[in-house]
Coordinates of C-alpha atoms and ligand atoms in Angstrom, one line a residue:
X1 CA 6.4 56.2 12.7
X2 CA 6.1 52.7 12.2
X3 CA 9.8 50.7 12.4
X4 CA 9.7 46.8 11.1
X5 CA 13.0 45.0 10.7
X6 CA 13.6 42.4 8.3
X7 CA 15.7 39.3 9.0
X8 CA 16.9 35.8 7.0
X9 CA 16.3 32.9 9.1
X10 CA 17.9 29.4 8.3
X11 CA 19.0 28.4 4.8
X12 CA 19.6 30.9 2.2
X13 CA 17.6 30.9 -1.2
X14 CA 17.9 32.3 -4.3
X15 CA 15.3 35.6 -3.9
X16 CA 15.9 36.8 -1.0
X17 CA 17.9 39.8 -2.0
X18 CA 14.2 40.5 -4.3
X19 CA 12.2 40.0 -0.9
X20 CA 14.5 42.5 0.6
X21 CA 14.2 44.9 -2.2
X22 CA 10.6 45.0 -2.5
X23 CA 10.0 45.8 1.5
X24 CA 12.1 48.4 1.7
X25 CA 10.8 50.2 -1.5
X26 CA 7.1 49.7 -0.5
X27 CA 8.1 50.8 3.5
X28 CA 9.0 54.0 2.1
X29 CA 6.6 54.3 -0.1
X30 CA 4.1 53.7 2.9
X31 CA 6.3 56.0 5.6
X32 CA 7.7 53.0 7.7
X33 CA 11.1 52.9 8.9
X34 CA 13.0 49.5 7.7
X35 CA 16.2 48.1 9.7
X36 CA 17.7 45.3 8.0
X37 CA 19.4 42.8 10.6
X38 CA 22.7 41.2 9.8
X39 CA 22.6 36.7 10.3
X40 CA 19.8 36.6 11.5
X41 CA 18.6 36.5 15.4
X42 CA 22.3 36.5 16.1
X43 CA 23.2 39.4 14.5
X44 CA 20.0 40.5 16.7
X45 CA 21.3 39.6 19.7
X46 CA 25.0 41.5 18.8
X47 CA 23.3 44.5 17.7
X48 CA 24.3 43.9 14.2
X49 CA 21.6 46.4 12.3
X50 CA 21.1 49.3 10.4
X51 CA 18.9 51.4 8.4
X52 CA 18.0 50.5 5.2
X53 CA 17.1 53.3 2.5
X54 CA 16.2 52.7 -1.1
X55 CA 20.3 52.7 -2.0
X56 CA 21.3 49.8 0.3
X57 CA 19.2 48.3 -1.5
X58 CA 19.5 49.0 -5.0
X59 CA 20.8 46.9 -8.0
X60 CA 20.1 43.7 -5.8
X61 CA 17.3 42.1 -7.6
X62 CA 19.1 40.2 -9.6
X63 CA 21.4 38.8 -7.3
X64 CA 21.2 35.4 -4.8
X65 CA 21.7 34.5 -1.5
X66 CA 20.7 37.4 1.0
X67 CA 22.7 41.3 1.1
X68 CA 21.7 40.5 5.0
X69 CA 23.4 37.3 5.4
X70 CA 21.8 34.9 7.4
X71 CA 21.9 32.4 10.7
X72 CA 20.3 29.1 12.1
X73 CA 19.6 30.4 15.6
X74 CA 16.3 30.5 16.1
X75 CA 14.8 31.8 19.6
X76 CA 13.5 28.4 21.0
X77 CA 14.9 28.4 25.3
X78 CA 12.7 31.0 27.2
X79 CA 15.9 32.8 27.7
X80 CA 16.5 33.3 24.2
X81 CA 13.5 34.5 23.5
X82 CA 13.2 36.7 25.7
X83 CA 17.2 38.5 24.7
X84 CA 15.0 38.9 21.6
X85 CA 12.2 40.3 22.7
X86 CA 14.8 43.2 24.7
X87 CA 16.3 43.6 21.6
X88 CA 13.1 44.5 20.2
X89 CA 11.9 46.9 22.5
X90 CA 15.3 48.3 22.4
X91 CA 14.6 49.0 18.7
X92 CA 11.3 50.4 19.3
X93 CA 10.6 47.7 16.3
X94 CA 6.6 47.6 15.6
X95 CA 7.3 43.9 14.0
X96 CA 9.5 42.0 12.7
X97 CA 9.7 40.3 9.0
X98 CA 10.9 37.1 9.2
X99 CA 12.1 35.3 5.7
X100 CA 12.4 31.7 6.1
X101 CA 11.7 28.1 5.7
X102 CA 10.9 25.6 8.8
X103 CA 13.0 27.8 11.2
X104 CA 11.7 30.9 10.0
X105 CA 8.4 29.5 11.0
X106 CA 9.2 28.6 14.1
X107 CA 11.0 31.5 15.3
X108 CA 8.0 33.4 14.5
X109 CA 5.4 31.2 16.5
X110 CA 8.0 30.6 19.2
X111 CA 8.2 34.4 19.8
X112 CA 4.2 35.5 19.2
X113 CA 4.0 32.8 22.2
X114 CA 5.6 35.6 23.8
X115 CA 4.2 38.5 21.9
X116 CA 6.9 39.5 20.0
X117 CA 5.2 40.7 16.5
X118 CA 6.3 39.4 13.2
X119 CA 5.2 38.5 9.7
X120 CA 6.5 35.7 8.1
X121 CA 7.1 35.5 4.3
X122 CA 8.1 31.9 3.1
X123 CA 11.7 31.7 1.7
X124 CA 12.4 28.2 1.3
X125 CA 14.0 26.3 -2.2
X126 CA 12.3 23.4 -0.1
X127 CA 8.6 24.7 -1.1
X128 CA 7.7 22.7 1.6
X129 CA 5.2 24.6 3.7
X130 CA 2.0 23.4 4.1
X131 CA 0.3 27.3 3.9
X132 CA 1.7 28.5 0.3
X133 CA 1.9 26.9 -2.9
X134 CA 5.4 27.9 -3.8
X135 CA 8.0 29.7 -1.1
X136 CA 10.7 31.9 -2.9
X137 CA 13.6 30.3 -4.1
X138 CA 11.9 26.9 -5.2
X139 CA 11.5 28.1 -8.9
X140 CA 15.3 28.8 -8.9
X141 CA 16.0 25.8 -7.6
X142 CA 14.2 23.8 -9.9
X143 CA 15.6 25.3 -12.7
X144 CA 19.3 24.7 -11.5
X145 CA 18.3 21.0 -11.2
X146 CA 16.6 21.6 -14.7
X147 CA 19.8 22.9 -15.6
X148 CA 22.0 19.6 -14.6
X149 CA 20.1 17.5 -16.0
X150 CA 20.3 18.9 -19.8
X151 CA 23.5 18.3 -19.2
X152 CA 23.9 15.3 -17.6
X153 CA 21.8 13.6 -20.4
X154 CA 24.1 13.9 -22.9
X155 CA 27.4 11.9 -21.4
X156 CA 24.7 9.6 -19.8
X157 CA 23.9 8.5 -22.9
X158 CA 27.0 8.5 -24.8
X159 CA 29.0 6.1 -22.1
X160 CA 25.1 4.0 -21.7
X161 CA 25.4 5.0 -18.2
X162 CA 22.8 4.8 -15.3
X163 CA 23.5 8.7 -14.3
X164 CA 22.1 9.2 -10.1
X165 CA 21.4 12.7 -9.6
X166 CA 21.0 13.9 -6.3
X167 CA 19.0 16.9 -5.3
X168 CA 18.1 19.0 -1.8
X169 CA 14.5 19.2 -0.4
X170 CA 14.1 16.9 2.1
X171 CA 11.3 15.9 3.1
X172 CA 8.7 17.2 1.2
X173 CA 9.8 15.9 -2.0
X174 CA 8.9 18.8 -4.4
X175 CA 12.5 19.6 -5.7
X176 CA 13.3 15.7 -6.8
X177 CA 9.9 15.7 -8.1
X178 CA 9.6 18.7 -10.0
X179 CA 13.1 19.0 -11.1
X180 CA 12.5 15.6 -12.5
X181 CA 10.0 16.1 -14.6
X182 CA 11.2 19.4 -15.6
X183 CA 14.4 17.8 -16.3
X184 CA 13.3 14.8 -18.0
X185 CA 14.5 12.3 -15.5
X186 CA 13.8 8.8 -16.3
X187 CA 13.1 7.6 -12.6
X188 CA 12.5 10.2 -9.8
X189 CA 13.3 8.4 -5.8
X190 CA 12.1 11.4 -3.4
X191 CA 10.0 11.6 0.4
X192 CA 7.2 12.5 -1.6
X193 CA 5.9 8.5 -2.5
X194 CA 7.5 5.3 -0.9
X195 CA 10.7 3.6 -2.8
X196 CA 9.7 1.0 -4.8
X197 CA 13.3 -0.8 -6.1
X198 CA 11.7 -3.4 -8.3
X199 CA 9.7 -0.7 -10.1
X200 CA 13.1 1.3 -10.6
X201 CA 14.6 -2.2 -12.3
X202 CA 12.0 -2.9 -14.3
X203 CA 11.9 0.8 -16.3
X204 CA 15.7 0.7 -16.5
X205 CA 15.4 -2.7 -17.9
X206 CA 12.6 -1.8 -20.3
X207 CA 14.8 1.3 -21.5
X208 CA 18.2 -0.7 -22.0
X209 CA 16.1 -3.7 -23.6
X210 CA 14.4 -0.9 -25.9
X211 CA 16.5 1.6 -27.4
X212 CA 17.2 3.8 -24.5
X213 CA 20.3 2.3 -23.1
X214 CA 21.0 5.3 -20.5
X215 CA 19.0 6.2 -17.7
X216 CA 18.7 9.3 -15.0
X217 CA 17.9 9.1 -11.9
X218 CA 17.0 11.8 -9.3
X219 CA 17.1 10.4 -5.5
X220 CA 16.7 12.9 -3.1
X221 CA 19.5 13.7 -0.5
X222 CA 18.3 12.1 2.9
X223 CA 15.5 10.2 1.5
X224 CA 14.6 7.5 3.5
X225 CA 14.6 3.7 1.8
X226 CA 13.1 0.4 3.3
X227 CA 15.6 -1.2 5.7
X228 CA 15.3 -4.6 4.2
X229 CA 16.6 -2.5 0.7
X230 CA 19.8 -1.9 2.6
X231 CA 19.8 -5.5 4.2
X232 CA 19.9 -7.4 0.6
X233 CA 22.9 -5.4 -0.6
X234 CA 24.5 -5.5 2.5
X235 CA 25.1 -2.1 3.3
X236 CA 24.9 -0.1 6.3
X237 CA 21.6 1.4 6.7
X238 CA 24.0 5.1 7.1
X239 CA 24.8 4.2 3.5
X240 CA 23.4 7.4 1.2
X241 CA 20.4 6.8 -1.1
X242 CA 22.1 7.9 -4.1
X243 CA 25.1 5.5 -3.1
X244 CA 22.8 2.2 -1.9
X245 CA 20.5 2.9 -5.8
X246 CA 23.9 3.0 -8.0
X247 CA 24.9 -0.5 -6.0
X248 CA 21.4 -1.9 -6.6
X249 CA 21.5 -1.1 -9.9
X250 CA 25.2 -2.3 -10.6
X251 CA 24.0 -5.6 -8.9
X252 CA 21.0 -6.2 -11.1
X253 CA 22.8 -5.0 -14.2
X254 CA 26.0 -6.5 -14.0
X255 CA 25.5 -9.2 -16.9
X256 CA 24.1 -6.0 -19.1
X257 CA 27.3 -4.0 -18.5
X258 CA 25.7 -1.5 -17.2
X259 CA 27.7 1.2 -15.3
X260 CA 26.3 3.9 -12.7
X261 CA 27.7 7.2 -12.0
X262 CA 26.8 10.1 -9.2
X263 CA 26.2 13.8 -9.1
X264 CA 25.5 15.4 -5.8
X265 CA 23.9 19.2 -6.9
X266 CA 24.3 20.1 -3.3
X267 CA 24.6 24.1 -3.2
X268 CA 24.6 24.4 -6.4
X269 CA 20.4 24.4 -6.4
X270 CA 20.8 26.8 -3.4
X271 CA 22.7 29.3 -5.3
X272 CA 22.7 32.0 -8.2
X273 CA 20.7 34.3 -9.8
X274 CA 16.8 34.2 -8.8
X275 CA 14.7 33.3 -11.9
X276 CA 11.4 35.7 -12.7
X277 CA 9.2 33.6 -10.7
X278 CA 10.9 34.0 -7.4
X279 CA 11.2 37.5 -7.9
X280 CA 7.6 37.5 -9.0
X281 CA 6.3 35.9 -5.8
X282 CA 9.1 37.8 -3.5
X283 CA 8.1 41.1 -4.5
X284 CA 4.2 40.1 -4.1
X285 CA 4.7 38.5 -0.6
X286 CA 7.1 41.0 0.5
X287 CA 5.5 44.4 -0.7
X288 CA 1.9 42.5 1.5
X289 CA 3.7 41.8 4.3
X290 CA 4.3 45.7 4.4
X291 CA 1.1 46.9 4.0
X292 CA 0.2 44.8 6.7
X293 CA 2.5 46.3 9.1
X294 CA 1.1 49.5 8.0
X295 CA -2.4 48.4 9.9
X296 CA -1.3 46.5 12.6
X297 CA -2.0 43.0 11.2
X298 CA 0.5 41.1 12.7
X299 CA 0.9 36.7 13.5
X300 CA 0.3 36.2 10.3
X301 CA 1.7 34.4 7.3
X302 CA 2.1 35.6 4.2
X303 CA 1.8 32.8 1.7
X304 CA 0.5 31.9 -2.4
X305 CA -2.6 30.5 -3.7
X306 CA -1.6 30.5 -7.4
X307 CA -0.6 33.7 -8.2
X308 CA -2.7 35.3 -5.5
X309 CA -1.0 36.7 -2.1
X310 CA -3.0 35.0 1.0
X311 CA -3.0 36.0 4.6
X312 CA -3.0 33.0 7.4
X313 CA -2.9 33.5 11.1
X314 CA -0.2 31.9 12.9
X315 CA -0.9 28.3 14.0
X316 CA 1.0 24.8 14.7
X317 CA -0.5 24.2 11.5
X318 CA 2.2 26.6 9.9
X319 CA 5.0 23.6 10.5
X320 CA 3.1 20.8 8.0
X321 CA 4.7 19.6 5.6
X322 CA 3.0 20.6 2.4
X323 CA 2.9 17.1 0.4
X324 CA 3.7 16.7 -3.1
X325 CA 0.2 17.1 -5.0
X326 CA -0.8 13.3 -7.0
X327 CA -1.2 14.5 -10.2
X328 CA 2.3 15.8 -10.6
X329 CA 3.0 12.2 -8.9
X330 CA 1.6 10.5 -11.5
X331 CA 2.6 12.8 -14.4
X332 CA 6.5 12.5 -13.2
X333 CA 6.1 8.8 -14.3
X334 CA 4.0 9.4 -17.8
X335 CA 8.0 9.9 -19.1
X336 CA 9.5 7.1 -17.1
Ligands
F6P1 O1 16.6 24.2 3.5 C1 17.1 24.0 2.3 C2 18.0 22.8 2.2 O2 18.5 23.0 0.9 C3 17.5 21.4 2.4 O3 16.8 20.8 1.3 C4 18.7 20.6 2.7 O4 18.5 19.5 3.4 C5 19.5 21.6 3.5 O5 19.1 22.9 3.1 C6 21.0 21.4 3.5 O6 21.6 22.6 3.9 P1 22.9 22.6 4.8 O7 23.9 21.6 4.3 O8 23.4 24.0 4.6 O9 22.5 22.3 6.2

Protein backbone atom coordinates (compact mmCIF):
# COMPACT_ATOMS: atom_id res chain seq x y z
CA UNK A 1 0.00 0.00 0.00
CA UNK A 2 0.99 3.30 -1.01
CA UNK A 3 1.60 5.85 2.26
CA UNK A 4 2.05 9.82 1.28
CA UNK A 5 2.05 12.33 4.10
CA UNK A 6 0.84 15.68 3.78
CA UNK A 7 2.56 18.76 5.42
CA UNK A 8 1.99 22.87 5.63
CA UNK A 9 5.16 24.55 4.92
CA UNK A 10 5.70 28.39 5.76
CA UNK A 11 2.80 30.85 6.02
CA UNK A 12 -0.62 29.65 6.52
CA UNK A 13 -3.57 30.58 4.01
CA UNK A 14 -7.00 30.53 3.99
CA UNK A 15 -7.65 26.73 2.05
CA UNK A 16 -5.54 24.71 3.37
CA UNK A 17 -7.90 22.87 5.63
CA UNK A 18 -9.89 22.23 1.81
CA UNK A 19 -6.43 21.03 0.37
CA UNK A 20 -6.33 18.68 3.30
CA UNK A 21 -9.74 17.50 2.92
CA UNK A 22 -9.66 16.76 -0.62
CA UNK A 23 -6.30 14.41 -0.28
CA UNK A 24 -7.38 12.48 2.17
CA UNK A 25 -10.94 11.78 0.66
CA UNK A 26 -9.49 10.98 -2.87
CA UNK A 27 -6.39 8.70 -0.96
CA UNK A 28 -9.07 6.54 0.27
CA UNK A 29 -10.90 6.53 -2.40
CA UNK A 30 -7.65 5.36 -4.45
CA UNK A 31 -6.35 2.80 -1.39
CA UNK A 32 -3.34 5.06 -0.18
CA UNK A 33 -2.61 5.54 3.28
CA UNK A 34 -2.48 9.46 4.32
CA UNK A 35 -0.46 10.65 7.54
CA UNK A 36 -1.02 14.15 8.25
CA UNK A 37 2.19 15.81 9.89
CA UNK A 38 1.84 18.27 12.67
CA UNK A 39 4.09 22.12 11.96
CA UNK A 40 5.49 21.20 9.38
CA UNK A 41 9.19 19.53 8.91
CA UNK A 42 9.49 20.11 12.60
CA UNK A 43 6.78 18.33 13.73
CA UNK A 44 8.58 15.75 11.22
CA UNK A 45 11.54 15.74 12.87
CA UNK A 46 9.69 15.23 16.55
CA UNK A 47 7.57 12.51 15.25
CA UNK A 48 4.53 14.60 15.45
CA UNK A 49 2.08 12.47 12.97
CA UNK A 50 -0.77 10.45 12.58
CA UNK A 51 -3.20 8.86 10.53
CA UNK A 52 -5.69 10.56 8.88
CA UNK A 53 -9.20 8.94 8.00
CA UNK A 54 -12.14 10.52 6.37
CA UNK A 55 -13.31 11.80 10.21
CA UNK A 56 -10.19 13.79 11.05
CA UNK A 57 -11.02 15.37 8.49
CA UNK A 58 -14.47 16.07 8.23
CA UNK A 59 -16.50 19.46 8.60
CA UNK A 60 -13.10 21.33 7.74
CA UNK A 61 -13.82 22.74 4.48
CA UNK A 62 -15.05 25.61 5.50
CA UNK A 63 -12.70 26.55 7.91
CA UNK A 64 -9.02 28.66 7.59
CA UNK A 65 -5.67 28.29 8.51
CA UNK A 66 -4.51 24.57 8.53
CA UNK A 67 -6.18 21.45 11.14
CA UNK A 68 -2.19 20.48 10.72
CA UNK A 69 -0.71 23.68 11.91
CA UNK A 70 2.27 24.67 10.30
CA UNK A 71 6.24 25.67 10.59
CA UNK A 72 9.02 27.83 8.71
CA UNK A 73 11.72 25.15 8.91
CA UNK A 74 12.48 24.09 5.82
CA UNK A 75 15.24 21.28 5.16
CA UNK A 76 18.07 23.51 3.66
CA UNK A 77 21.81 22.25 5.77
CA UNK A 78 22.76 18.65 4.41
CA UNK A 79 22.09 17.63 7.94
CA UNK A 80 18.68 18.63 7.94
CA UNK A 81 17.87 17.13 5.06
CA UNK A 82 19.00 14.23 5.59
CA UNK A 83 16.96 13.96 9.55
CA UNK A 84 14.18 14.22 7.01
CA UNK A 85 14.98 11.93 4.72
CA UNK A 86 15.33 9.13 8.04
CA UNK A 87 12.15 10.27 9.04
CA UNK A 88 10.86 9.31 5.84
CA UNK A 89 12.08 5.97 5.52
CA UNK A 90 11.13 5.51 9.01
CA UNK A 91 7.52 6.15 7.80
CA UNK A 92 7.85 3.90 4.89
CA UNK A 93 6.30 7.28 3.25
CA UNK A 94 6.09 6.68 -0.75
CA UNK A 95 6.11 10.82 -1.06
CA UNK A 96 5.44 13.53 0.57
CA UNK A 97 2.70 16.44 -0.24
CA UNK A 98 4.08 19.58 0.45
CA UNK A 99 1.48 22.76 0.70
CA UNK A 100 3.26 25.93 0.44
CA UNK A 101 4.44 29.08 -0.95
CA UNK A 102 8.34 30.00 -1.55
CA UNK A 103 9.48 27.64 1.29
CA UNK A 104 7.21 24.95 0.32
CA UNK A 105 9.04 25.13 -2.93
CA UNK A 106 12.16 24.98 -1.82
CA UNK A 107 11.87 22.35 0.69
CA UNK A 108 10.62 20.22 -2.01
CA UNK A 109 13.65 20.80 -4.54
CA UNK A 110 16.11 20.95 -1.64
CA UNK A 111 15.05 17.38 -0.71
CA UNK A 112 14.50 15.74 -4.51
CA UNK A 113 18.36 16.99 -4.63
CA UNK A 114 18.51 14.22 -2.33
CA UNK A 115 15.77 12.04 -3.46
CA UNK A 116 13.33 12.41 -1.07
CA UNK A 117 9.83 12.30 -3.10
CA UNK A 118 7.24 14.91 -2.94
CA UNK A 119 4.52 16.78 -4.77
CA UNK A 120 4.03 20.22 -4.24
CA UNK A 121 0.61 21.99 -4.42
CA UNK A 122 0.89 25.82 -4.25
CA UNK A 123 -0.61 27.33 -1.07
CA UNK A 124 0.37 30.83 -1.02
CA UNK A 125 -2.21 34.24 -0.46
CA UNK A 126 1.02 35.68 -2.20
CA UNK A 127 -0.08 33.97 -5.74
CA UNK A 128 3.29 34.54 -6.51
CA UNK A 129 4.71 31.51 -8.18
CA UNK A 130 5.86 31.66 -11.47
CA UNK A 131 4.29 27.89 -12.45
CA UNK A 132 0.38 28.50 -11.54
CA UNK A 133 -1.95 31.21 -12.26
CA UNK A 134 -3.48 31.43 -8.81
CA UNK A 135 -2.02 29.39 -5.47
CA UNK A 136 -4.80 28.62 -2.85
CA UNK A 137 -5.56 31.28 -0.54
CA UNK A 138 -5.03 34.36 -2.90
CA UNK A 139 -8.87 34.52 -3.78
CA UNK A 140 -9.47 34.72 -0.02
CA UNK A 141 -7.14 37.13 0.43
CA UNK A 142 -8.24 39.42 -2.04
CA UNK A 143 -11.58 39.35 -1.00
CA UNK A 144 -10.55 40.33 2.76
CA UNK A 145 -8.70 43.28 1.15
CA UNK A 146 -12.03 43.70 -1.05
CA UNK A 147 -13.62 43.55 2.21
CA UNK A 148 -11.60 46.68 3.87
CA UNK A 149 -11.81 48.69 1.47
CA UNK A 150 -15.89 48.83 1.16
CA UNK A 151 -15.40 49.96 4.31
CA UNK A 152 -12.77 52.11 4.47
CA UNK A 153 -14.47 54.25 1.67
CA UNK A 154 -17.03 55.43 3.49
CA UNK A 155 -15.24 57.44 6.55
CA UNK A 156 -12.59 58.27 3.89
CA UNK A 157 -14.90 60.18 2.33
CA UNK A 158 -16.91 61.59 5.06
CA UNK A 159 -13.67 63.27 7.04
CA UNK A 160 -12.10 64.04 2.98
CA UNK A 161 -9.33 61.99 4.06
CA UNK A 162 -6.38 60.43 2.00
CA UNK A 163 -7.12 56.72 3.54
CA UNK A 164 -3.37 54.40 3.01
CA UNK A 165 -4.22 50.87 3.07
CA UNK A 166 -1.66 48.48 3.50
CA UNK A 167 -1.74 44.93 2.24
CA UNK A 168 0.61 41.57 2.28
CA UNK A 169 2.15 40.02 -0.82
CA UNK A 170 5.43 41.08 -1.18
CA UNK A 171 7.00 40.94 -3.88
CA UNK A 172 5.06 39.90 -6.51
CA UNK A 173 2.50 42.56 -6.25
CA UNK A 174 -0.72 40.59 -7.07
CA UNK A 175 -2.61 41.21 -3.70
CA UNK A 176 -2.13 45.32 -3.77
CA UNK A 177 -2.93 45.01 -7.34
CA UNK A 178 -5.90 42.93 -7.48
CA UNK A 179 -7.28 43.87 -4.18
CA UNK A 180 -7.15 47.30 -5.57
CA UNK A 181 -9.00 47.12 -8.33
CA UNK A 182 -11.36 44.80 -6.81
CA UNK A 183 -11.71 47.25 -4.06
CA UNK A 184 -11.94 50.34 -6.02
CA UNK A 185 -8.73 51.83 -4.77
CA UNK A 186 -7.99 55.12 -6.16
CA UNK A 187 -4.06 54.71 -6.39
CA UNK A 188 -2.52 51.18 -5.99
CA UNK A 189 1.76 51.44 -4.86
CA UNK A 190 2.88 47.63 -5.08
CA UNK A 191 6.41 45.58 -6.42
CA UNK A 192 4.53 44.79 -9.34
CA UNK A 193 5.46 48.42 -11.42
CA UNK A 194 8.00 51.08 -10.15
CA UNK A 195 6.67 54.13 -7.65
CA UNK A 196 6.03 56.96 -9.44
CA UNK A 197 5.24 59.86 -6.51
CA UNK A 198 4.44 62.68 -8.86
CA UNK A 199 1.85 60.41 -10.70
CA UNK A 200 0.24 59.63 -7.11
CA UNK A 201 0.02 63.75 -6.53
CA UNK A 202 -1.33 64.52 -9.59
CA UNK A 203 -4.63 61.88 -9.44
CA UNK A 204 -5.14 62.96 -5.75
CA UNK A 205 -4.95 66.43 -6.94
CA UNK A 206 -7.28 65.93 -9.95
CA UNK A 207 -9.79 64.12 -7.47
CA UNK A 208 -9.82 66.89 -4.58
CA UNK A 209 -9.86 69.62 -7.46
CA UNK A 210 -12.86 67.59 -8.99
CA UNK A 211 -15.46 66.43 -6.80
CA UNK A 212 -13.80 63.56 -5.21
CA UNK A 213 -12.22 65.08 -2.24
CA UNK A 214 -11.09 61.55 -0.62
CA UNK A 215 -8.79 59.18 -1.90
CA UNK A 216 -7.55 55.34 -1.17
CA UNK A 217 -4.49 54.21 -1.36
CA UNK A 218 -3.14 50.56 -1.31
CA UNK A 219 0.80 50.42 -0.78
CA UNK A 220 2.03 47.17 -0.30
CA UNK A 221 3.83 46.19 2.98
CA UNK A 222 7.65 46.06 2.17
CA UNK A 223 7.45 47.60 -1.11
CA UNK A 224 10.49 49.15 -2.08
CA UNK A 225 10.44 53.22 -2.98
CA UNK A 226 13.32 55.23 -4.73
CA UNK A 227 15.82 56.37 -2.19
CA UNK A 228 15.88 59.92 -3.32
CA UNK A 229 11.69 59.61 -2.36
CA UNK A 230 12.86 59.08 1.18
CA UNK A 231 15.87 61.73 0.84
CA UNK A 232 13.27 64.78 -0.05
CA UNK A 233 11.09 64.10 3.01
CA UNK A 234 13.79 63.46 5.08
CA UNK A 235 13.10 60.21 6.45
CA UNK A 236 15.01 57.25 7.15
CA UNK A 237 15.16 55.06 4.28
CA UNK A 238 13.77 52.06 7.25
CA UNK A 239 10.80 54.42 7.28
CA UNK A 240 7.53 52.04 6.04
CA UNK A 241 5.91 52.78 2.64
CA UNK A 242 2.67 53.29 3.87
CA UNK A 243 4.23 55.73 6.55
CA UNK A 244 6.83 57.83 4.02
CA UNK A 245 3.27 58.09 1.19
CA UNK A 246 0.86 59.55 4.08
CA UNK A 247 4.03 62.21 4.79
CA UNK A 248 4.42 62.85 1.10
CA UNK A 249 1.02 63.46 0.71
CA UNK A 250 0.55 65.61 3.94
CA UNK A 251 3.52 67.67 2.55
CA UNK A 252 2.06 68.39 -0.89
CA UNK A 253 -1.42 68.89 0.58
CA UNK A 254 -0.97 70.85 3.40
CA UNK A 255 -2.50 74.22 1.99
CA UNK A 256 -5.57 71.90 0.73
CA UNK A 257 -6.15 70.56 4.26
CA UNK A 258 -5.83 67.45 3.39
CA UNK A 259 -5.39 64.76 6.14
CA UNK A 260 -4.00 61.14 5.73
CA UNK A 261 -4.84 58.19 7.71
CA UNK A 262 -3.37 54.36 7.91
CA UNK A 263 -4.72 50.87 7.99
CA UNK A 264 -2.24 47.95 8.17
CA UNK A 265 -4.65 44.59 7.05
CA UNK A 266 -1.75 42.54 8.30
CA UNK A 267 -3.32 38.93 9.22
CA UNK A 268 -6.36 39.91 8.69
CA UNK A 269 -5.91 38.90 4.62
CA UNK A 270 -4.21 35.74 6.00
CA UNK A 271 -7.13 34.71 7.92
CA UNK A 272 -10.89 33.31 7.89
CA UNK A 273 -13.02 31.36 6.01
CA UNK A 274 -11.72 30.17 2.41
CA UNK A 275 -13.99 31.67 -0.38
CA UNK A 276 -15.36 29.07 -3.23
CA UNK A 277 -12.49 29.71 -5.42
CA UNK A 278 -9.75 28.49 -3.08
CA UNK A 279 -11.64 25.64 -2.24
CA UNK A 280 -12.35 25.18 -6.01
CA UNK A 281 -8.64 25.20 -6.98
CA UNK A 282 -7.59 23.28 -3.46
CA UNK A 283 -9.69 20.44 -4.05
CA UNK A 284 -8.57 20.29 -7.92
CA UNK A 285 -4.81 20.48 -7.05
CA UNK A 286 -5.07 18.39 -4.10
CA UNK A 287 -7.30 15.44 -5.37
CA UNK A 288 -4.25 15.53 -8.71
CA UNK A 289 -1.57 15.53 -6.57
CA UNK A 290 -3.12 12.09 -5.38
CA UNK A 291 -3.62 10.45 -8.27
CA UNK A 292 -0.27 11.09 -9.08
CA UNK A 293 1.09 9.43 -6.17
CA UNK A 294 -1.05 6.59 -7.12
CA UNK A 295 1.51 6.04 -10.40
CA UNK A 296 4.57 6.98 -9.18
CA UNK A 297 4.77 10.50 -10.66
CA UNK A 298 6.65 12.29 -8.35
CA UNK A 299 9.09 15.98 -8.48
CA UNK A 300 6.51 17.50 -9.80
CA UNK A 301 4.38 20.54 -9.28
CA UNK A 302 1.04 20.73 -9.25
CA UNK A 303 -0.12 24.09 -10.42
CA UNK A 304 -3.36 26.14 -12.60
CA UNK A 305 -3.68 27.25 -16.15
CA UNK A 306 -7.13 28.83 -15.75
CA UNK A 307 -9.28 26.47 -14.45
CA UNK A 308 -7.22 23.55 -15.68
CA UNK A 309 -4.84 21.36 -13.20
CA UNK A 310 -1.21 21.36 -14.84
CA UNK A 311 1.74 19.06 -14.00
CA UNK A 312 5.44 20.68 -14.03
CA UNK A 313 8.67 18.92 -13.23
CA UNK A 314 10.64 20.25 -10.52
CA UNK A 315 13.10 22.93 -11.62
CA UNK A 316 15.00 26.22 -10.29
CA UNK A 317 12.45 27.64 -12.39
CA UNK A 318 9.84 26.74 -9.66
CA UNK A 319 11.25 29.81 -7.34
CA UNK A 320 10.28 32.85 -10.07
CA UNK A 321 8.44 35.18 -9.22
CA UNK A 322 5.30 35.10 -11.21
CA UNK A 323 4.88 38.97 -12.31
CA UNK A 324 1.82 40.84 -12.29
CA UNK A 325 0.30 40.35 -15.86
CA UNK A 326 0.12 44.28 -17.88
CA UNK A 327 -3.30 44.31 -18.64
CA UNK A 328 -4.47 44.10 -15.13
CA UNK A 329 -1.54 46.85 -14.76
CA UNK A 330 -3.15 49.10 -16.89
CA UNK A 331 -6.79 48.33 -16.01
CA UNK A 332 -5.92 49.00 -12.02
CA UNK A 333 -5.39 52.68 -13.30
CA UNK A 334 -8.66 52.98 -15.87
CA UNK A 335 -10.46 53.87 -12.09
CA UNK A 336 -7.65 56.05 -10.77
O1 LIG B 1 3.56 34.54 2.72
C1 LIG B 1 2.47 35.33 2.94
C2 LIG B 1 2.77 36.64 3.63
O2 LIG B 1 1.51 37.07 3.85
C3 LIG B 1 3.59 37.70 2.91
O3 LIG B 1 2.87 38.45 1.99
C4 LIG B 1 4.07 38.55 4.04
O4 LIG B 1 5.20 39.28 3.72
C5 LIG B 1 4.33 37.55 5.10
O5 LIG B 1 3.40 36.50 4.87
C6 LIG B 1 4.25 38.07 6.48
O6 LIG B 1 4.10 37.01 7.37
P1 LIG B 1 4.73 36.94 8.82
O7 LIG B 1 4.54 38.28 9.45
O8 LIG B 1 3.96 35.85 9.48
O9 LIG B 1 6.16 36.62 8.64
Amino acid sequence: MKRAAVLCVGNDCPGLNAAIRAIVVKSTELGIEVLGVRDGFEGLLKDNLDVLTKMNVSGILHRGGTILGTSLLIPETEEQIKSIQRKVEQYAITSLLILGGRLGARSALNLAKYGVPSVLIPATIDNDLAFSDFSIGFFTAVENVKNALDVLHSTAESHHRVMIVETMGRPGGWIATVGGLTGGADYVVSSAEPFEPMDLLKRIKVRYEGHKKFSIIVVESGVKLPEDFYENLNLSKDTPASQAIGTFVEKNFKELGVEWRYTNLGYLQRGGSPVAMDRLIATLMATRAVEMIKVAKVYHAVGMKGLTVTEAPYSETMLNIRAVEDYLKVLVKLFY
